[in-house]
mmCIF file of C-alpha atoms in Angstrom:
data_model
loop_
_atom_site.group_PDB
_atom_site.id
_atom_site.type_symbol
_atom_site.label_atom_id
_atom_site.label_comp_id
_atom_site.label_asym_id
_atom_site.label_seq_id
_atom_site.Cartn_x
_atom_site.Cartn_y
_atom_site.Cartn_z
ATOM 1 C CA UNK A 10 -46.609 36.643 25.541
ATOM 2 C CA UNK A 11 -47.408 32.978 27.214
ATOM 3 C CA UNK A 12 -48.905 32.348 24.144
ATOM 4 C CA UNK A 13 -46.329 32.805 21.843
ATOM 5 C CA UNK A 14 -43.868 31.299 23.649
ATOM 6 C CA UNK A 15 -46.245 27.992 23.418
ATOM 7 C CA UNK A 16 -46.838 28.547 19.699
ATOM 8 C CA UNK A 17 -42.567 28.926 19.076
ATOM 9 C CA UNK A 18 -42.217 25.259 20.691
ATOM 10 C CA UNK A 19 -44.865 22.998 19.461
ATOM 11 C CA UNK A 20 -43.750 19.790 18.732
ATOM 12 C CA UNK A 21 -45.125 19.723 15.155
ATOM 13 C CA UNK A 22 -42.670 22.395 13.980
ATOM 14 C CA UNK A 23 -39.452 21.059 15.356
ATOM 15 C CA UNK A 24 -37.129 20.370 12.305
ATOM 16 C CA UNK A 25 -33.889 18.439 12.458
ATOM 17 C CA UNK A 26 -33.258 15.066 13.541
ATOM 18 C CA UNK A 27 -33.249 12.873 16.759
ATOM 19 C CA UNK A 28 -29.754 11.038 18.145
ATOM 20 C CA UNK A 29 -31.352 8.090 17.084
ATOM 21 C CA UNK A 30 -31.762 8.623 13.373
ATOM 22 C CA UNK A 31 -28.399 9.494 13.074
ATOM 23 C CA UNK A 32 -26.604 6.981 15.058
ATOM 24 C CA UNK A 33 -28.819 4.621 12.803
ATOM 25 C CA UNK A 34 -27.916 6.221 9.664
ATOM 26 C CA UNK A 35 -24.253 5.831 10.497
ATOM 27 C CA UNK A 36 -24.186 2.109 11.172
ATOM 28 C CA UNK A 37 -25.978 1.679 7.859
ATOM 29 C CA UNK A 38 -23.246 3.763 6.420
ATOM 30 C CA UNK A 39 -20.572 1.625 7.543
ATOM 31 C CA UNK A 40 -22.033 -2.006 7.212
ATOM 32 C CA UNK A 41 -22.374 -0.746 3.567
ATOM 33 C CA UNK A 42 -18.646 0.249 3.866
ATOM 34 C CA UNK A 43 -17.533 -3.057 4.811
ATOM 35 C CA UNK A 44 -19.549 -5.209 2.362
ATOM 36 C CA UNK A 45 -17.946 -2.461 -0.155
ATOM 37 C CA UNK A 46 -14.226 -3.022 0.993
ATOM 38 C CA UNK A 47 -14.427 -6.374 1.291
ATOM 39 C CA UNK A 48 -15.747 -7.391 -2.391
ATOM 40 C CA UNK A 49 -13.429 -4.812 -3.771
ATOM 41 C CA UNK A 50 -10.007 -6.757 -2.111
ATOM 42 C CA UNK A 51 -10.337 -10.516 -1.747
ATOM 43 C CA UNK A 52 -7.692 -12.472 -0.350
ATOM 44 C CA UNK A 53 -6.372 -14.135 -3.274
ATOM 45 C CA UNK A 54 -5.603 -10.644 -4.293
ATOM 46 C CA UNK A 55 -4.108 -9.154 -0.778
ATOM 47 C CA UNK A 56 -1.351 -12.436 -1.072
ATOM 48 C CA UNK A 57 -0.337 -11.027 -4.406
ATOM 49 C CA UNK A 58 0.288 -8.457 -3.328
ATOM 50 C CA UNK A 59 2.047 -9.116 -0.504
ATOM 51 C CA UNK A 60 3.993 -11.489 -2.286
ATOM 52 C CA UNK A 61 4.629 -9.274 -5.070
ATOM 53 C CA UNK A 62 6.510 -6.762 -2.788
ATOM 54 C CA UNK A 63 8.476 -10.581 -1.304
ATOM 55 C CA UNK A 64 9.608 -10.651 -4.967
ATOM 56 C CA UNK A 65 10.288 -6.916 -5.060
ATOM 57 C CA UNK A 66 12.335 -7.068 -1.945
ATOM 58 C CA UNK A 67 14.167 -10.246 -2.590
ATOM 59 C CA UNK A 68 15.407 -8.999 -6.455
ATOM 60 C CA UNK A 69 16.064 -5.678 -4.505
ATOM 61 C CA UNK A 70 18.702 -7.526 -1.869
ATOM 62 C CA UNK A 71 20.292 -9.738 -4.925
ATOM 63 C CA UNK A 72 21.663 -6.493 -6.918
ATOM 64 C CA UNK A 73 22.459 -4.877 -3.059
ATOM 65 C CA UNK A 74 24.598 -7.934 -2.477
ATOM 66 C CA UNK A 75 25.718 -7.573 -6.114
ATOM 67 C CA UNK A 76 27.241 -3.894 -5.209
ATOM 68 C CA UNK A 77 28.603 -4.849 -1.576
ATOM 69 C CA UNK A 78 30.563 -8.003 -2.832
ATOM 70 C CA UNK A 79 31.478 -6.823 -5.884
ATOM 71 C CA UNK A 80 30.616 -9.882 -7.833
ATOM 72 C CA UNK A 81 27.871 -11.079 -9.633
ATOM 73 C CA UNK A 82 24.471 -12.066 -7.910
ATOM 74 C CA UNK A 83 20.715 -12.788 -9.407
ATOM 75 C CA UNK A 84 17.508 -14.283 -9.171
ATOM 76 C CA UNK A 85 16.291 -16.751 -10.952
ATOM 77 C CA UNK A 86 12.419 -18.240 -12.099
ATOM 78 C CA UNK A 87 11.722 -21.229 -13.608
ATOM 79 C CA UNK A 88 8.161 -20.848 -13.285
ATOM 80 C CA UNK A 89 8.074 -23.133 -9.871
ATOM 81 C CA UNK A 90 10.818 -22.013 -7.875
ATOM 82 C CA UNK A 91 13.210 -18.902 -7.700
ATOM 83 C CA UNK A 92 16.115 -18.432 -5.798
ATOM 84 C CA UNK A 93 18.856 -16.212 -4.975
ATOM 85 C CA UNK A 94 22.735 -16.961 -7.171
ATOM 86 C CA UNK A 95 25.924 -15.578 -7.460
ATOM 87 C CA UNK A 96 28.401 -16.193 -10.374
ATOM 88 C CA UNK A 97 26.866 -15.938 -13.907
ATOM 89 C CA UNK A 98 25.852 -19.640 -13.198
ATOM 90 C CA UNK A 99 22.689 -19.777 -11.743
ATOM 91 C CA UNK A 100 21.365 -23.488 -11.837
ATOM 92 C CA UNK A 101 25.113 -24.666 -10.130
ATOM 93 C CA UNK A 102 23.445 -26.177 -6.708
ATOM 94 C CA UNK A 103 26.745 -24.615 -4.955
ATOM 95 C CA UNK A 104 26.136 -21.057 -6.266
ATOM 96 C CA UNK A 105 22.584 -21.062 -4.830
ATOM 97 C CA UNK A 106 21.790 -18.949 -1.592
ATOM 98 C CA UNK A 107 18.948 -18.818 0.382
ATOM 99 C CA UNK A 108 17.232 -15.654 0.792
ATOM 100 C CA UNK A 109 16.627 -13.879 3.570
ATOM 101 C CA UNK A 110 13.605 -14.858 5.599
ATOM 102 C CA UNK A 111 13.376 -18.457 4.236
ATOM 103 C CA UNK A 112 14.693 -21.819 5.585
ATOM 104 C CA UNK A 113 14.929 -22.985 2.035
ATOM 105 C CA UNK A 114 17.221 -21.949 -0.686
ATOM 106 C CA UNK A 115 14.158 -21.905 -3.361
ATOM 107 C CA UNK A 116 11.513 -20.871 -2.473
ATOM 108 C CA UNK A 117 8.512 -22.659 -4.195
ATOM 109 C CA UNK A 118 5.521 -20.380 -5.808
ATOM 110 C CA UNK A 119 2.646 -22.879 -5.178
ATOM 111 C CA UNK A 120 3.532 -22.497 -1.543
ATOM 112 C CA UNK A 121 2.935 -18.956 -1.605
ATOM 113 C CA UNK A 122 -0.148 -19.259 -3.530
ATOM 114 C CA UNK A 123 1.173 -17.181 -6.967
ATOM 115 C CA UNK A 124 2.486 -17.556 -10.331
ATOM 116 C CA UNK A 125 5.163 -15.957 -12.007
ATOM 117 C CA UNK A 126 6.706 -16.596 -15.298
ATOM 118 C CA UNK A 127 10.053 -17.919 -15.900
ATOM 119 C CA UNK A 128 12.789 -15.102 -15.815
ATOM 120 C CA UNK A 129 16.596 -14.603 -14.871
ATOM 121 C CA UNK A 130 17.897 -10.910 -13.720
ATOM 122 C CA UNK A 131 21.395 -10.947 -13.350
ATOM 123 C CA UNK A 132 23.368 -8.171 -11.795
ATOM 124 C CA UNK A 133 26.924 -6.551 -11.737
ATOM 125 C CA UNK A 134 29.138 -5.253 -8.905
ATOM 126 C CA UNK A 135 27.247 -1.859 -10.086
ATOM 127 C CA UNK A 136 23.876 -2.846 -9.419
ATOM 128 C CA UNK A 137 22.703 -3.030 -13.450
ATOM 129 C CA UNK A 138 20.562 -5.758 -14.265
ATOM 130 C CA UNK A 139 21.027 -8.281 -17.406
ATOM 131 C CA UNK A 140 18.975 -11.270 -18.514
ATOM 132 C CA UNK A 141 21.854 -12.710 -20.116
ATOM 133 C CA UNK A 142 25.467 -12.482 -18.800
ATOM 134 C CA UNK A 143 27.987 -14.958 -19.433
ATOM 135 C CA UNK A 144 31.523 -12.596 -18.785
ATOM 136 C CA UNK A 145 31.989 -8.618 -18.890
ATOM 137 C CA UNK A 146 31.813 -8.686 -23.025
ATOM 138 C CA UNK A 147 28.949 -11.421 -23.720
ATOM 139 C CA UNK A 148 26.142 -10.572 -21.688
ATOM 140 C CA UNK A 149 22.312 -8.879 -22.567
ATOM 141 C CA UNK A 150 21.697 -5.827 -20.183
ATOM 142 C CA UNK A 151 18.383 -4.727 -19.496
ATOM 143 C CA UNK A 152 17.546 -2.351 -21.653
ATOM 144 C CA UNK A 153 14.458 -0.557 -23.879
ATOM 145 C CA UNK A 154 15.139 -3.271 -26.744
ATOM 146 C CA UNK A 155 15.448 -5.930 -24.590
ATOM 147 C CA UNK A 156 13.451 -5.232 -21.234
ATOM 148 C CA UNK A 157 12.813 -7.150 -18.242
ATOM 149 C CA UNK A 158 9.304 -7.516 -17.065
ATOM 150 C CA UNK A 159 8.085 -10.209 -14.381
ATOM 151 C CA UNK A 160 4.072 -11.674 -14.545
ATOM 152 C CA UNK A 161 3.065 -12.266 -11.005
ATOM 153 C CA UNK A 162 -0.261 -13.851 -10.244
ATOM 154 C CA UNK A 163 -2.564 -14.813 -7.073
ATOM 155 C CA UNK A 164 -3.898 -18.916 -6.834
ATOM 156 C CA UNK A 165 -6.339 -18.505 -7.729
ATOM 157 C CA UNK A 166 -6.031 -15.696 -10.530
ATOM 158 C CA UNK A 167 -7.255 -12.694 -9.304
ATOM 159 C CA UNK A 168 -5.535 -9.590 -11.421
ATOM 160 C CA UNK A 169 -1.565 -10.211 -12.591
ATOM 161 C CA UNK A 170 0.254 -7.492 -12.139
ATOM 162 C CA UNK A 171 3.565 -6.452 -14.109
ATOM 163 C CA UNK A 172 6.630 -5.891 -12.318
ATOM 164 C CA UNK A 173 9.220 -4.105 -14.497
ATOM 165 C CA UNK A 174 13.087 -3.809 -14.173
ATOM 166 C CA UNK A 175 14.633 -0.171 -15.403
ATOM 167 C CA UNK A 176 17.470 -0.566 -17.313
ATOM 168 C CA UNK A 177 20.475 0.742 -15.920
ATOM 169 C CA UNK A 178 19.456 1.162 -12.379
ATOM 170 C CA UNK A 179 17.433 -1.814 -11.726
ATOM 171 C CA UNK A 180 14.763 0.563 -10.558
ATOM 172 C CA UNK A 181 11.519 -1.518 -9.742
ATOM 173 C CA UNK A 182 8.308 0.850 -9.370
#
């Protein structure tokens, strides 16, 4: 029986594997992981992001302050600035508001390090968004004919994403 026992246990038939192979497998496994994660998001792309939800946000508080005044508010692009407005007027100096968050009342894209294309979203005391209003019977809502749809970009391009305005609501996804 002494001799099985020493036959059961001989180091030669031991299968599995030592502490040490695994703890080494697993920190191959992760450096991997982070050389993985960190080609697939640079940082050019994180800041459009970010800034892409800024944007998001800041059309989001223009049509919120649109429905709590009851008047007219917007954003507008030119390309190199945007800023917040009220009144159907929005390159009047006096109409222009800073947004929350920043000291200055435009807000310059080359100092966040994107792009966006040039666009105006207007919106009534019931939140829906134009890109044209001039008084309650000449204006251009948002709508499938004529829809609203913002190009925002990282410096220096990474991937430009879309951001699009649903008619009636305002609804950004």
């Amino acid at each position: 029986m002494a001799g099985a026992m020493r036959k059961r246990f001989k180091a030669g038939n031991v299968r599995g594997f030592t502490m040490i192979e695994i703890v080494a497998v697993l920190v191959v496994v992760a450096v991997i992981a982070a050389i993985a994660i960190n080609r697939a998001m640079s940082t050019a792309s994180a800041t459009r992001v970010a800034q892409e939800s800024v944007i998001k946000n800041h059309i989001r508080y223009a049509q919120a302050a649109a429905m709590k005044q009851g008047a007219m508010w917007g954003i507008k692009c030119d390309g190199t600035d945007y800023w917040l407005f009220i009144t159907n007027a929005p390159d009047t100096v006096i109409n222009q508001r800073p947004l929350p968050g920043e000291s200055d009342v435009k807000i310059n894209l080359a100092n966040k390090n994107i792009t966006a294309n040039a666009f105006t979203v207007f919106f009534d005391a019931n939140g829906r968004p134009y890109t044209a209003y001039t008084n309650a019977v000449t204006n251009t809502p948002v709508s499938a004919a004529n829809p609203l749809s913002i190009t925002v970009d990282s410096i220096p391009a990474s991937s430009a994403v879309t951001i699009g305005i649903t008619p009636e609501t305002g609804f950004m996804p």
